[in-house]
Amino acid sequence: MKQLKILGLVAILAGLIIAPFTQATYGTYVLSSWLVFTVAAMGLNLTLGYAGQISLAQAAFMGIGAYSTALMTMAGLPWIASVVVGMGLCFVVGLILGYPALRVQNHFLAFVTLAFTTLAFLVMRNEEWLTGGIYGLVGVPRPSVAGLSLMDGTRYYFFTLGVFILASLSFWWLVNSPWGRAFKGLRENPIRANSLGVDTRLVTLLAFAIGAAYGGLSGALMAPLVQYIDPMSFTLIISLKILLMVVVGGSGYFFGPFLGAGLVIMLPEFLRFAEAYYLMIYAALVVFLMVVCPSGLLGLLSRGIAAIRSREPAERGDLKEGAQL
Amino acid sequence: MSDFLQLIISGLSTGSIYALAAIGFTLLWQASQTINFAQGEFVMVPAFFILIGSRVLGLPFPIAIGFGLAVAVFTLGFVFKRLVIQPMLPHGHLPIVMATIALAILMRELVKEFYSAEAQTFPALFSEQTFDVFGAVISHQDIGNLAVSAVAIIALQLFLGRTRTGRSMQATAQNPGVAEILGVNVQRMVLYTFMINAALATLASVLISPIYLAKFSNGEPIGLVAFLAAIVGGFNQVRGALVGGLLIGVIDNLSAAYLSSEYRIAGPMILLIVIILLRPQGLLGTSEGRTV
Amino acid sequence: MTETVLSIRNISKSFGGIHAVRDVSFDVYKGEVLGLIGPNGSGKSTLFNCVLGQLKPDAGGVTVTGQDVAGKRACELSKLGVGRTFQQLSVFPEMSVLDNLILAGQEHRGSMFSRLFGPSDAGLTEEADRMISFFRLGHLRDELAGSLSYGQQKLVDAAMAFMANPALVLLDEPAGGVNLTMLGHLKERLKTYNREHETTFVVIEHNMEFVMSLCTRIVVLAEGAIIAEGTPEEIRANQTVIDAYLGS
Amino acid sequence: ETLKLGNVAELSGPGATVGNAWTDAINMGVDEINAAGGVLGMQLEIDTYDTQTDAQTSRALVQKAIDDGAFLILGTVYSSSTIVNMLVTMQQGIPQIVGSESPSITQKGNPYVFRSSFGAQKSMPKIAAYLDEGLGAKSVAVSWVNNEFGKGGHDAFVAEMEARGIEVVADVSSEVGQADFASDVTQLKSANADAIFVYLHEEESARLLKELRKQNVEAPIIGETTLLNQKVIELSEGAADGIMGHVGLTVDAPNPEIQAFAKRFSDRYGYKADHNAMKGYVAIYTAATAIERAGELDRQKVADTLHNMTITVEDVPNILLNVSWDETGEVSRESFLVEVQGDETIVKDMLPAN
Amino acid sequence: MLQLKNLYGGYGKITILNGVEFEIPKGTITTVIGPNGAGKSTVFKAIFGLLNVHSGQILLEGRDVTGRTPKQMIGEGVTYVPQGRNVVPQLSVYHNLELGGITARDQSAVRARIEKVMDQFPMLREFRDRKAIELSGGQQKQLEVARALLLDPKLILIDEPSIGLSPNLVAEVFRTLQALRDDGVTILMVEQNAKAALAMSDFGIVLELGQTRMHDRADALLADPRVGQLFLGGHMEEA
Ligand SMILES: Nc1ncnc2c1ncn2[C@@H]1O[C@H](COP(=O)(O)OP(=O)(O)OP(=O)(O)O)[C@@H](O)[C@H]1O
Ligand SMILES: Nc1ncnc2c1ncn2[C@@H]1O[C@H](COP(=O)(O)OP(=O)(O)OP(=O)(O)O)[C@@H](O)[C@H]1O
Ligand SMILES: [Mg+2]
Ligand SMILES: [Mg+2]
């Protein structure tokens, strides 16, 4: 089983490396944006899927990351510096945004974060002196690595892929450490977790802050990819789109966002044939998907696997053991 | 001064419409613990059912309203509950949130493709005649809207709190497992909830459309504001929706005029954050009680 | 029996018009097993919640080993070595039994930072496995805690309270729903801990056999106030207690 | 043999009304051109892409259209999208004819972007002249929509007002899709300006006009193109009576080519064409004419041809009005001063190209 | 009254009940005992229609009621008090009680019976208008037990009523059940507090690994040394 998993991962990685060579510019662009959104969705998966704190602010964090990157790289600073600043900023703002989560949950929290997204949008749109206002910032440069310019779409794709792999690995590390268990404890039973010594306050804030930092990273990758940013790219709709990625893929599953982002980004491509009806079909598909697998694609998969497994030894161990009479 | 009065009065009148859309939220929450992100579209669509009745089928307008109501209760109540909500109820909030967001898009697209992408005029129930009060203009429509939403809210409040069916609905929402073992027909209660919600949405649609015009894209702003109203007023109190709606209407107007029109939605949003942080249960709501 | 581990001073708490706890004071000494009994609604759970930071008392104070813990959050108390269980089932339903136990202990291993870079089980798998086999849950080790029967969850719940090697444990109805054989084991475990680690226990319980055979001292609450205090024998014989609580 | 063009437009989302009219007109134009023998002997083939009124999507789709082999791109209409996706055509040297009116589009030095209608910086001077000389206004209150379209128009308008010494006494922005204009109107009203200038999208214009009437505002109401759209007049149910303004393109122009177009359009689609449809129609004929004049399928050459090109109605009747482009891709042509009387738009004056 | 025939069932694909069989006569109290996880609660859920029964039959007064819904079972005169907490949190105590009688045609009879149970459990009257969630653990349990008495049932399934109740209230509940039995109501109960429960019962069943291990008169089980060792707290005394 484990070997199978590793083999699968290697195959996927190989696929990702070969992919751009089989695609036209557009295909590579779509792949890059899949990687970028997956990073954002991964962050939300931490906040929502693992720690159970719903957030509709992920787009705003992407915005913070993207604007920091755009402003700094356009001023001639290196990309890496802008990433550090962008992610740091998101981390701090994420900490602050986490505070409401200490008091309220569920839809209330959703709406606080929604309000934050709206406020962030207003600032991006109205503070023209800083953000370029509604016109946004045009001409964000793509970084160069070791003197190699990444202006070319394929090169930038590989750059994104590299950052993406780093981000995924650290995410894997995080959720499999005791921290990951603490996040889940917060999700499952915060009061008990707290009485067991889990500092739920800190963990809640960190869940927001780390999730936000991933959002910032995603924004920092996006600005050079699109080479243009404007406030409309960071509205509530985008937050909902990231949320959809997490939920459709399977929230709380490590690979959920990868799958979800792939689906949300690729589906419109496959539905292009339907022309004017495609959004309709797209929406109908999402409704259908949620109805048949409410726990997301990976949730369905893991239930399927469990069903196949339990078919063989059709009962549980505890039913054989412990006869006392 | 008359400006200020006008802002308040217009705010109240718009607020009463927000309230109508918001009751649906509080109802769904109290009677099935679901949140319908397509609520705005639920208010947008019945206007088109009515328009189909009157323009396509050629029914007289009052009968077209009845027709629209019936179609709305069937599709947005019965069909929606059976096909969308029922399979997802045991799986918590998230799938329902996502499905209703997608459903909102679906409804918008359906209206756009199969009726029209253009805004449509819609006949008003109340006359648009106006009169002056200390320099502020009030129309009959404003007063009518306020009265209708107040009546709807009181009626619903009484229904939920004073009748056995109403309490069975609440029990279903709060603890479906218990409701089931006590013999409450859980599925039917959820169905009632959604049918009543559809009827309320139709009512809101009839009142809103003459002013806002009927358009496929109207659902989004209406849904958002209704949600704000529900939270500000208190999710677990139907009458909270009225207070929340009115407050949001007024604050929105005041912040547009005195804060900055570019930041106008910041007003209600900040109000929302403040309320959630200081009084999470909403202005009229009651706290959910003991946790340990 | 000299060192005071927990000192409760004049705690009062009311909800609306209900005085759930009225001016309750008592001390708990190191190494004792104190029973806290009383009729339903007499304020026992409320008192626990006031001690452990889940509720804020209206008046009065609590000290743990001499340290004032007013305003301390539950996780800080846990770091001070105070563990507890809840009256209502309180496990992490979507995590395996093993993970439930590791989570219960991990926050006491190293610092937040070192845990991030340390082993993913914080080195607790062995300890958890010992606990699991002690409570005869071996066959359930990898099941989700939420799919266990009531009594099994109750045992997981109790086992979690021990994972952090606490110095003081407050147990709210540990015996409810637990099979008598297992209850015997549970009692043994409590006694062993008490003997070997000098762990102090405060136990709320309605199962009189359990309380009487386990506790060294018993405090009786009724309507929020202490009505009696003494050894099991004294309590069993106390007419006020019989009238208010035990029944004929 | 066919020649592929890409039409990237707002078929869904808030811009659907606009994008659908634009697309319908383009499809009609393509059918006519193909029936008349196509371009350079080739039949035109149009691939249509829906941006969902989303800038990022539009950028990706322009790239997709290019990958699919589009020779030239038509669209988008929303300025917010155009600003983003014109970067792609610029980098790859693909001519693009857009329906957007934000001034910034032609001010960025992009050699491949061309308009099919005025940028706001072209129309505002005409409005300003009318306000100043026609109405003798000394002060004006402005209601505008706070997006790329509205902001561009607003900035151009305010600059013109400054130049002419007319004071802007109230400056009220609103959001796209805003339903409630009570507060906006209260502010416009209390400013007591000599005129009110409205720069909103269609439905919002109608809602604003209704509210202006409700609160008994008496100052003259002036607008630019959208405000005088037939849709606005219809939706505002009488409240548009008496408003005046400037339109770049209107189907109500007493002009045989335009009348003929309007009829063909409504016969084919069952609804009345508006200026967005006209923009689309002009765009496809512009594309066809430019390729024809360039004489070969060379994108650079087509772009060069389009710069400083003029098309007259004699040459191409379906271009509707004589039109020319400057070196930035900005257009100029005659325009109209109109007034709404009842539910009719009356053309009061023809303004020369500037 | 109630007969289970070779019942198999479980959660999803997992089988918990492995051929449970027993029969209980009308107007008696039967107590089911067994180790934790034996499947006692699962049997109750199966009877009440809350569980997927794979095979076997449930007969009520000779009629096959396998696969009925809970609502239908209530229609058959069966009520069920599950293990754990089962109140409607935000409704008042009174409204919670009222829900217990929601299916009755004659609501005035329900109201009269509510008054009666409030006499029996005075706490309920005292806290009549408080939200159920605010009650203490034991108070909530009293509410639940009281609620199950409002429908005039023929058969009561009651899963560990003693959890969380103070000793005098446990006695009160047991007395109430005996009184009901004397009125002809059949009672099937699960208890860990086996000694007291068997003492007030007519029959006892030992369930283990999803199977009926013993089924006998209650006094016979009480006297059985194996049962004594495992379920009656044999080594409780030695401590
Ligand atoms: N959050 C609350 N709101 C209102 N009343 C409360 C609240 N919490 C407890 N009470 C009341 O305080 C009293 C004491 O409750 P508590 O839970 O402490 O009792 P207890 O001694 O633990 O009883 P039991 O043995 O039944 O668990 C009860 O009357 C209860 O109704
Ligand atoms: N929802 C569930 N999903 C999967 N397995 C379950 C579920 N509920 C119970 N089980 C399993 O079924 C078995 C029997 O559980 P049941 O609740 O019937 O036991 P019980 O005899 O009532 O025990 P207790 O005395 O602890 O209440 C246990 O092994 C338990 O783990
Ligand atoms: Mg208690
Ligand atoms: Mg059980």
PDB file of N, CA, C and O in Angstrom, chain B residues 3 6-7 10 14 109 112 117-119 121 137 142 210 212-213 215-216 218 253 256-257 261-262 264, chain D residues 11-13 16-17 144 146 173 178-180 182-184 186-187 190 203 207 210 214 231 234-235 237:
ATOM      1  N   ASP B   3     -32.438  66.234   5.395  1.00  0.00           N
ATOM      2  CA  ASP B   3     -31.594  65.220   4.754  1.00  0.00           C
ATOM      3  C   ASP B   3     -31.454  64.009   5.661  1.00  0.00           C
ATOM      4  O   ASP B   3     -31.633  62.876   5.245  1.00  0.00           O
ATOM      5  N   GLN B   6     -34.551  62.138   5.854  1.00  0.00           N
ATOM      6  CA  GLN B   6     -34.769  61.388   4.624  1.00  0.00           C
ATOM      7  C   GLN B   6     -33.904  60.117   4.610  1.00  0.00           C
ATOM      8  O   GLN B   6     -34.359  59.050   4.232  1.00  0.00           O
ATOM      9  N   LEU B   7     -32.665  60.277   5.052  1.00  0.00           N
ATOM     10  CA  LEU B   7     -31.765  59.118   5.061  1.00  0.00           C
ATOM     11  C   LEU B   7     -32.312  58.028   5.974  1.00  0.00           C
ATOM     12  O   LEU B   7     -32.305  56.851   5.640  1.00  0.00           O
ATOM     13  N   SER B  10     -35.633  56.566   4.343  1.00  0.00           N
ATOM     14  CA  SER B  10     -35.338  55.666   3.212  1.00  0.00           C
ATOM     15  C   SER B  10     -34.660  54.409   3.711  1.00  0.00           C
ATOM     16  O   SER B  10     -34.915  53.313   3.213  1.00  0.00           O
ATOM     17  N   THR B  14     -35.970  50.624   2.931  1.00  0.00           N
ATOM     18  CA  THR B  14     -35.162  49.561   2.316  1.00  0.00           C
ATOM     19  C   THR B  14     -34.932  48.453   3.312  1.00  0.00           C
ATOM     20  O   THR B  14     -34.960  47.275   2.966  1.00  0.00           O
ATOM     21  N   GLU B 109     -28.120  31.503 -13.962  1.00  0.00           N
ATOM     22  CA  GLU B 109     -27.882  31.156 -15.362  1.00  0.00           C
ATOM     23  C   GLU B 109     -29.165  30.705 -16.041  1.00  0.00           C
ATOM     24  O   GLU B 109     -29.408  31.027 -17.199  1.00  0.00           O
ATOM     25  N   LYS B 112     -31.198  33.661 -16.796  1.00  0.00           N
ATOM     26  CA  LYS B 112     -30.571  34.442 -17.857  1.00  0.00           C
ATOM     27  C   LYS B 112     -30.775  33.783 -19.207  1.00  0.00           C
ATOM     28  O   LYS B 112     -31.127  34.427 -20.190  1.00  0.00           O
ATOM     29  N   ALA B 117     -31.588  38.085 -20.111  1.00  0.00           N
ATOM     30  CA  ALA B 117     -30.453  38.647 -19.395  1.00  0.00           C
ATOM     31  C   ALA B 117     -30.747  40.071 -18.960  1.00  0.00           C
ATOM     32  O   ALA B 117     -29.998  40.678 -18.211  1.00  0.00           O
ATOM     33  N   GLU B 118     -31.850  40.599 -19.457  1.00  0.00           N
ATOM     34  CA  GLU B 118     -32.157  42.003 -19.193  1.00  0.00           C
ATOM     35  C   GLU B 118     -33.003  42.164 -17.940  1.00  0.00           C
ATOM     36  O   GLU B 118     -33.793  41.297 -17.604  1.00  0.00           O
ATOM     37  N   ALA B 119     -32.861  43.330 -17.317  1.00  0.00           N
ATOM     38  CA  ALA B 119     -33.733  43.631 -16.191  1.00  0.00           C
ATOM     39  C   ALA B 119     -35.155  43.803 -16.703  1.00  0.00           C
ATOM     40  O   ALA B 119     -35.374  44.214 -17.837  1.00  0.00           O
ATOM     41  N   THR B 121     -39.194  45.237 -15.783  1.00  0.00           N
ATOM     42  CA  THR B 121     -40.029  46.002 -14.857  1.00  0.00           C
ATOM     43  C   THR B 121     -41.056  45.063 -14.250  1.00  0.00           C
ATOM     44  O   THR B 121     -41.359  44.008 -14.797  1.00  0.00           O
ATOM     45  N   VAL B 137     -39.374  62.620   1.962  1.00  0.00           N
ATOM     46  CA  VAL B 137     -40.410  62.031   1.115  1.00  0.00           C
ATOM     47  C   VAL B 137     -40.656  60.581   1.520  1.00  0.00           C
ATOM     48  O   VAL B 137     -39.717  59.807   1.669  1.00  0.00           O
ATOM     49  N   ASP B 142     -43.287  52.419   0.668  1.00  0.00           N
ATOM     50  CA  ASP B 142     -42.423  52.278   1.847  1.00  0.00           C
ATOM     51  C   ASP B 142     -43.219  51.750   3.024  1.00  0.00           C
ATOM     52  O   ASP B 142     -42.803  50.821   3.720  1.00  0.00           O
ATOM     53  N   PRO B 210     -40.646  45.552  -7.848  1.00  0.00           N
ATOM     54  CA  PRO B 210     -41.022  46.831  -8.449  1.00  0.00           C
ATOM     55  C   PRO B 210     -39.941  47.887  -8.246  1.00  0.00           C
ATOM     56  O   PRO B 210     -39.779  48.774  -9.080  1.00  0.00           O
ATOM     57  N   TYR B 212     -36.480  47.240  -7.289  1.00  0.00           N
ATOM     58  CA  TYR B 212     -35.137  46.867  -7.742  1.00  0.00           C
ATOM     59  C   TYR B 212     -35.136  46.331  -9.159  1.00  0.00           C
ATOM     60  O   TYR B 212     -34.089  46.022  -9.687  1.00  0.00           O
ATOM     61  N   LEU B 213     -36.300  46.170  -9.748  1.00  0.00           N
ATOM     62  CA  LEU B 213     -36.445  45.539 -11.060  1.00  0.00           C
ATOM     63  C   LEU B 213     -36.124  44.056 -10.913  1.00  0.00           C
ATOM     64  O   LEU B 213     -35.415  43.648 -10.000  1.00  0.00           O
ATOM     65  N   LYS B 215     -34.135  41.064 -12.081  1.00  0.00           N
ATOM     66  CA  LYS B 215     -32.970  40.761 -12.907  1.00  0.00           C
ATOM     67  C   LYS B 215     -32.240  39.555 -12.360  1.00  0.00           C
ATOM     68  O   LYS B 215     -32.165  39.364 -11.153  1.00  0.00           O
ATOM     69  N   PHE B 216     -31.690  38.782 -13.255  1.00  0.00           N
ATOM     70  CA  PHE B 216     -31.065  37.528 -12.838  1.00  0.00           C
ATOM     71  C   PHE B 216     -29.933  37.730 -11.842  1.00  0.00           C
ATOM     72  O   PHE B 216     -29.661  36.882 -11.008  1.00  0.00           O
ATOM     73  N   ASN B 218     -29.772  39.964  -9.456  1.00  0.00           N
ATOM     74  CA  ASN B 218     -30.170  40.668  -8.236  1.00  0.00           C
ATOM     75  C   ASN B 218     -29.936  39.889  -6.951  1.00  0.00           C
ATOM     76  O   ASN B 218     -29.857  40.463  -5.878  1.00  0.00           O
ATOM     77  N   ASN B 253     -27.322  53.751   4.630  1.00  0.00           N
ATOM     78  CA  ASN B 253     -27.579  55.092   4.123  1.00  0.00           C
ATOM     79  C   ASN B 253     -26.705  56.132   4.804  1.00  0.00           C
ATOM     80  O   ASN B 253     -26.150  57.016   4.158  1.00  0.00           O
ATOM     81  N   ALA B 256     -23.086  55.876   3.737  1.00  0.00           N
ATOM     82  CA  ALA B 256     -22.878  56.399   2.385  1.00  0.00           C
ATOM     83  C   ALA B 256     -22.822  57.919   2.412  1.00  0.00           C
ATOM     84  O   ALA B 256     -22.028  58.546   1.730  1.00  0.00           O
ATOM     85  N   ALA B 257     -23.681  58.521   3.236  1.00  0.00           N
ATOM     86  CA  ALA B 257     -23.758  59.970   3.226  1.00  0.00           C
ATOM     87  C   ALA B 257     -22.668  60.623   4.061  1.00  0.00           C
ATOM     88  O   ALA B 257     -22.091  61.621   3.664  1.00  0.00           O
ATOM     89  N   SER B 261     -18.964  57.628   0.191  1.00  0.00           N
ATOM     90  CA  SER B 261     -19.749  56.705  -0.618  1.00  0.00           C
ATOM     91  C   SER B 261     -18.866  55.584  -1.148  1.00  0.00           C
ATOM     92  O   SER B 261     -19.334  54.498  -1.432  1.00  0.00           O
ATOM     93  N   GLU B 262     -17.562  55.849  -1.258  1.00  0.00           N
ATOM     94  CA  GLU B 262     -16.682  54.790  -1.745  1.00  0.00           C
ATOM     95  C   GLU B 262     -16.519  53.680  -0.726  1.00  0.00           C
ATOM     96  O   GLU B 262     -16.227  52.553  -1.061  1.00  0.00           O
ATOM     97  N   ARG B 264     -18.985  52.895   1.432  1.00  0.00           N
ATOM     98  CA  ARG B 264     -20.286  52.769   2.085  1.00  0.00           C
ATOM     99  C   ARG B 264     -20.534  51.386   2.680  1.00  0.00           C
ATOM    100  O   ARG B 264     -21.032  51.281   3.785  1.00  0.00           O
TER     101      ARG B 264
ATOM    102  N   LEU D  11     -20.416  36.836 -21.298  1.00  0.00           N
ATOM    103  CA  LEU D  11     -21.686  36.156 -21.577  1.00  0.00           C
ATOM    104  C   LEU D  11     -22.425  35.801 -20.301  1.00  0.00           C
ATOM    105  O   LEU D  11     -23.603  35.502 -20.319  1.00  0.00           O
ATOM    106  N   SER D  12     -21.719  35.786 -19.178  1.00  0.00           N
ATOM    107  CA  SER D  12     -22.407  35.545 -17.915  1.00  0.00           C
ATOM    108  C   SER D  12     -21.823  36.477 -16.872  1.00  0.00           C
ATOM    109  O   SER D  12     -20.878  37.202 -17.149  1.00  0.00           O
ATOM    110  N   GLY D  13     -22.413  36.434 -15.676  1.00  0.00           N
ATOM    111  CA  GLY D  13     -21.974  37.368 -14.642  1.00  0.00           C
ATOM    112  C   GLY D  13     -22.663  38.706 -14.830  1.00  0.00           C
ATOM    113  O   GLY D  13     -23.537  38.840 -15.681  1.00  0.00           O
ATOM    114  N   ALA D  16     -23.425  40.282 -18.331  1.00  0.00           N
ATOM    115  CA  ALA D  16     -24.030  39.429 -19.351  1.00  0.00           C
ATOM    116  C   ALA D  16     -24.864  40.207 -20.368  1.00  0.00           C
ATOM    117  O   ALA D  16     -24.808  39.922 -21.567  1.00  0.00           O
ATOM    118  N   THR D  17     -25.625  41.179 -19.910  1.00  0.00           N
ATOM    119  CA  THR D  17     -26.484  41.925 -20.826  1.00  0.00           C
ATOM    120  C   THR D  17     -25.632  42.560 -21.919  1.00  0.00           C
ATOM    121  O   THR D  17     -25.918  42.451 -23.117  1.00  0.00           O
ATOM    122  N   TRP D 144     -21.712  58.380 -10.020  1.00  0.00           N
ATOM    123  CA  TRP D 144     -20.951  57.465 -10.882  1.00  0.00           C
ATOM    124  C   TRP D 144     -20.767  56.110 -10.250  1.00  0.00           C
ATOM    125  O   TRP D 144     -20.867  55.949  -9.043  1.00  0.00           O
ATOM    126  N   ASN D 146     -18.555  52.969  -9.225  1.00  0.00           N
ATOM    127  CA  ASN D 146     -17.157  52.850  -8.845  1.00  0.00           C
ATOM    128  C   ASN D 146     -16.529  51.561  -9.363  1.00  0.00           C
ATOM    129  O   ASN D 146     -16.186  50.663  -8.623  1.00  0.00           O
ATOM    130  N   SER D 173     -20.295  58.172  -5.405  1.00  0.00           N
ATOM    131  CA  SER D 173     -20.023  56.935  -6.119  1.00  0.00           C
ATOM    132  C   SER D 173     -20.972  55.843  -5.643  1.00  0.00           C
ATOM    133  O   SER D 173     -21.475  55.891  -4.531  1.00  0.00           O
ATOM    134  N   GLN D 178     -25.774  47.948  -7.308  1.00  0.00           N
ATOM    135  CA  GLN D 178     -26.418  48.581  -6.148  1.00  0.00           C
ATOM    136  C   GLN D 178     -27.911  48.716  -6.412  1.00  0.00           C
ATOM    137  O   GLN D 178     -28.340  49.089  -7.501  1.00  0.00           O
ATOM    138  N   ALA D 179     -28.692  48.402  -5.398  1.00  0.00           N
ATOM    139  CA  ALA D 179     -30.133  48.396  -5.601  1.00  0.00           C
ATOM    140  C   ALA D 179     -30.780  49.649  -5.027  1.00  0.00           C
ATOM    141  O   ALA D 179     -31.777  50.138  -5.536  1.00  0.00           O
ATOM    142  N   ASP D 180     -30.185  50.160  -3.975  1.00  0.00           N
ATOM    143  CA  ASP D 180     -30.845  51.218  -3.241  1.00  0.00           C
ATOM    144  C   ASP D 180     -30.121  52.543  -3.459  1.00  0.00           C
ATOM    145  O   ASP D 180     -28.963  52.703  -3.081  1.00  0.00           O
ATOM    146  N   ALA D 182     -31.417  55.583  -2.498  1.00  0.00           N
ATOM    147  CA  ALA D 182     -32.044  56.637  -1.713  1.00  0.00           C
ATOM    148  C   ALA D 182     -31.005  57.606  -1.157  1.00  0.00           C
ATOM    149  O   ALA D 182     -31.148  58.819  -1.259  1.00  0.00           O
ATOM    150  N   SER D 183     -29.947  57.031  -0.608  1.00  0.00           N
ATOM    151  CA  SER D 183     -28.949  57.893   0.003  1.00  0.00           C
ATOM    152  C   SER D 183     -28.199  58.695  -1.054  1.00  0.00           C
ATOM    153  O   SER D 183     -27.916  59.882  -0.868  1.00  0.00           O
ATOM    154  N   ASP D 184     -27.916  58.064  -2.186  1.00  0.00           N
ATOM    155  CA  ASP D 184     -27.241  58.776  -3.271  1.00  0.00           C
ATOM    156  C   ASP D 184     -28.056  59.999  -3.681  1.00  0.00           C
ATOM    157  O   ASP D 184     -27.523  61.103  -3.842  1.00  0.00           O
ATOM    158  N   THR D 186     -30.426  61.552  -1.988  1.00  0.00           N
ATOM    159  CA  THR D 186     -30.484  62.576  -0.941  1.00  0.00           C
ATOM    160  C   THR D 186     -29.259  63.476  -1.021  1.00  0.00           C
ATOM    161  O   THR D 186     -29.354  64.707  -0.903  1.00  0.00           O
ATOM    162  N   GLN D 187     -28.116  62.866  -1.260  1.00  0.00           N
ATOM    163  CA  GLN D 187     -26.902  63.678  -1.349  1.00  0.00           C
ATOM    164  C   GLN D 187     -26.890  64.544  -2.598  1.00  0.00           C
ATOM    165  O   GLN D 187     -26.507  65.717  -2.550  1.00  0.00           O
ATOM    166  N   SER D 190     -29.403  67.432  -2.029  1.00  0.00           N
ATOM    167  CA  SER D 190     -29.069  68.482  -1.067  1.00  0.00           C
ATOM    168  C   SER D 190     -27.915  69.346  -1.548  1.00  0.00           C
ATOM    169  O   SER D 190     -27.645  70.389  -0.982  1.00  0.00           O
ATOM    170  N   GLU D 203     -29.158  49.290 -15.431  1.00  0.00           N
ATOM    171  CA  GLU D 203     -30.176  49.103 -14.390  1.00  0.00           C
ATOM    172  C   GLU D 203     -30.008  50.110 -13.270  1.00  0.00           C
ATOM    173  O   GLU D 203     -30.976  50.634 -12.737  1.00  0.00           O
ATOM    174  N   ARG D 207     -32.709  52.732 -11.699  1.00  0.00           N
ATOM    175  CA  ARG D 207     -33.055  52.833 -10.275  1.00  0.00           C
ATOM    176  C   ARG D 207     -32.809  54.245  -9.763  1.00  0.00           C
ATOM    177  O   ARG D 207     -33.605  54.797  -9.003  1.00  0.00           O
ATOM    178  N   LYS D 210     -35.533  56.628 -10.996  1.00  0.00           N
ATOM    179  CA  LYS D 210     -36.782  56.460 -10.245  1.00  0.00           C
ATOM    180  C   LYS D 210     -36.690  57.156  -8.895  1.00  0.00           C
ATOM    181  O   LYS D 210     -37.624  57.823  -8.461  1.00  0.00           O
ATOM    182  N   LYS D 214     -38.758  60.193  -7.290  1.00  0.00           N
ATOM    183  CA  LYS D 214     -39.475  60.009  -6.030  1.00  0.00           C
ATOM    184  C   LYS D 214     -39.164  61.146  -5.078  1.00  0.00           C
ATOM    185  O   LYS D 214     -40.043  61.688  -4.429  1.00  0.00           O
ATOM    186  N   LYS D 231     -33.026  50.813 -22.865  1.00  0.00           N
ATOM    187  CA  LYS D 231     -33.318  49.957 -21.714  1.00  0.00           C
ATOM    188  C   LYS D 231     -33.595  50.800 -20.461  1.00  0.00           C
ATOM    189  O   LYS D 231     -34.487  50.511 -19.678  1.00  0.00           O
ATOM    190  N   GLU D 234     -36.986  52.375 -20.657  1.00  0.00           N
ATOM    191  CA  GLU D 234     -38.038  51.404 -20.437  1.00  0.00           C
ATOM    192  C   GLU D 234     -38.124  51.020 -18.955  1.00  0.00           C
ATOM    193  O   GLU D 234     -39.206  50.976 -18.371  1.00  0.00           O
ATOM    194  N   LEU D 235     -36.975  50.775 -18.355  1.00  0.00           N
ATOM    195  CA  LEU D 235     -36.961  50.301 -16.965  1.00  0.00           C
ATOM    196  C   LEU D 235     -37.369  51.373 -15.972  1.00  0.00           C
ATOM    197  O   LEU D 235     -37.903  51.087 -14.914  1.00  0.00           O
ATOM    198  N   GLU D 237     -39.614  53.500 -16.239  1.00  0.00           N
ATOM    199  CA  GLU D 237     -41.059  53.685 -16.270  1.00  0.00           C
ATOM    200  C   GLU D 237     -41.474  55.139 -16.174  1.00  0.00           C
ATOM    201  O   GLU D 237     -42.224  55.524 -15.280  1.00  0.00           O
TER     202      GLU D 237
END
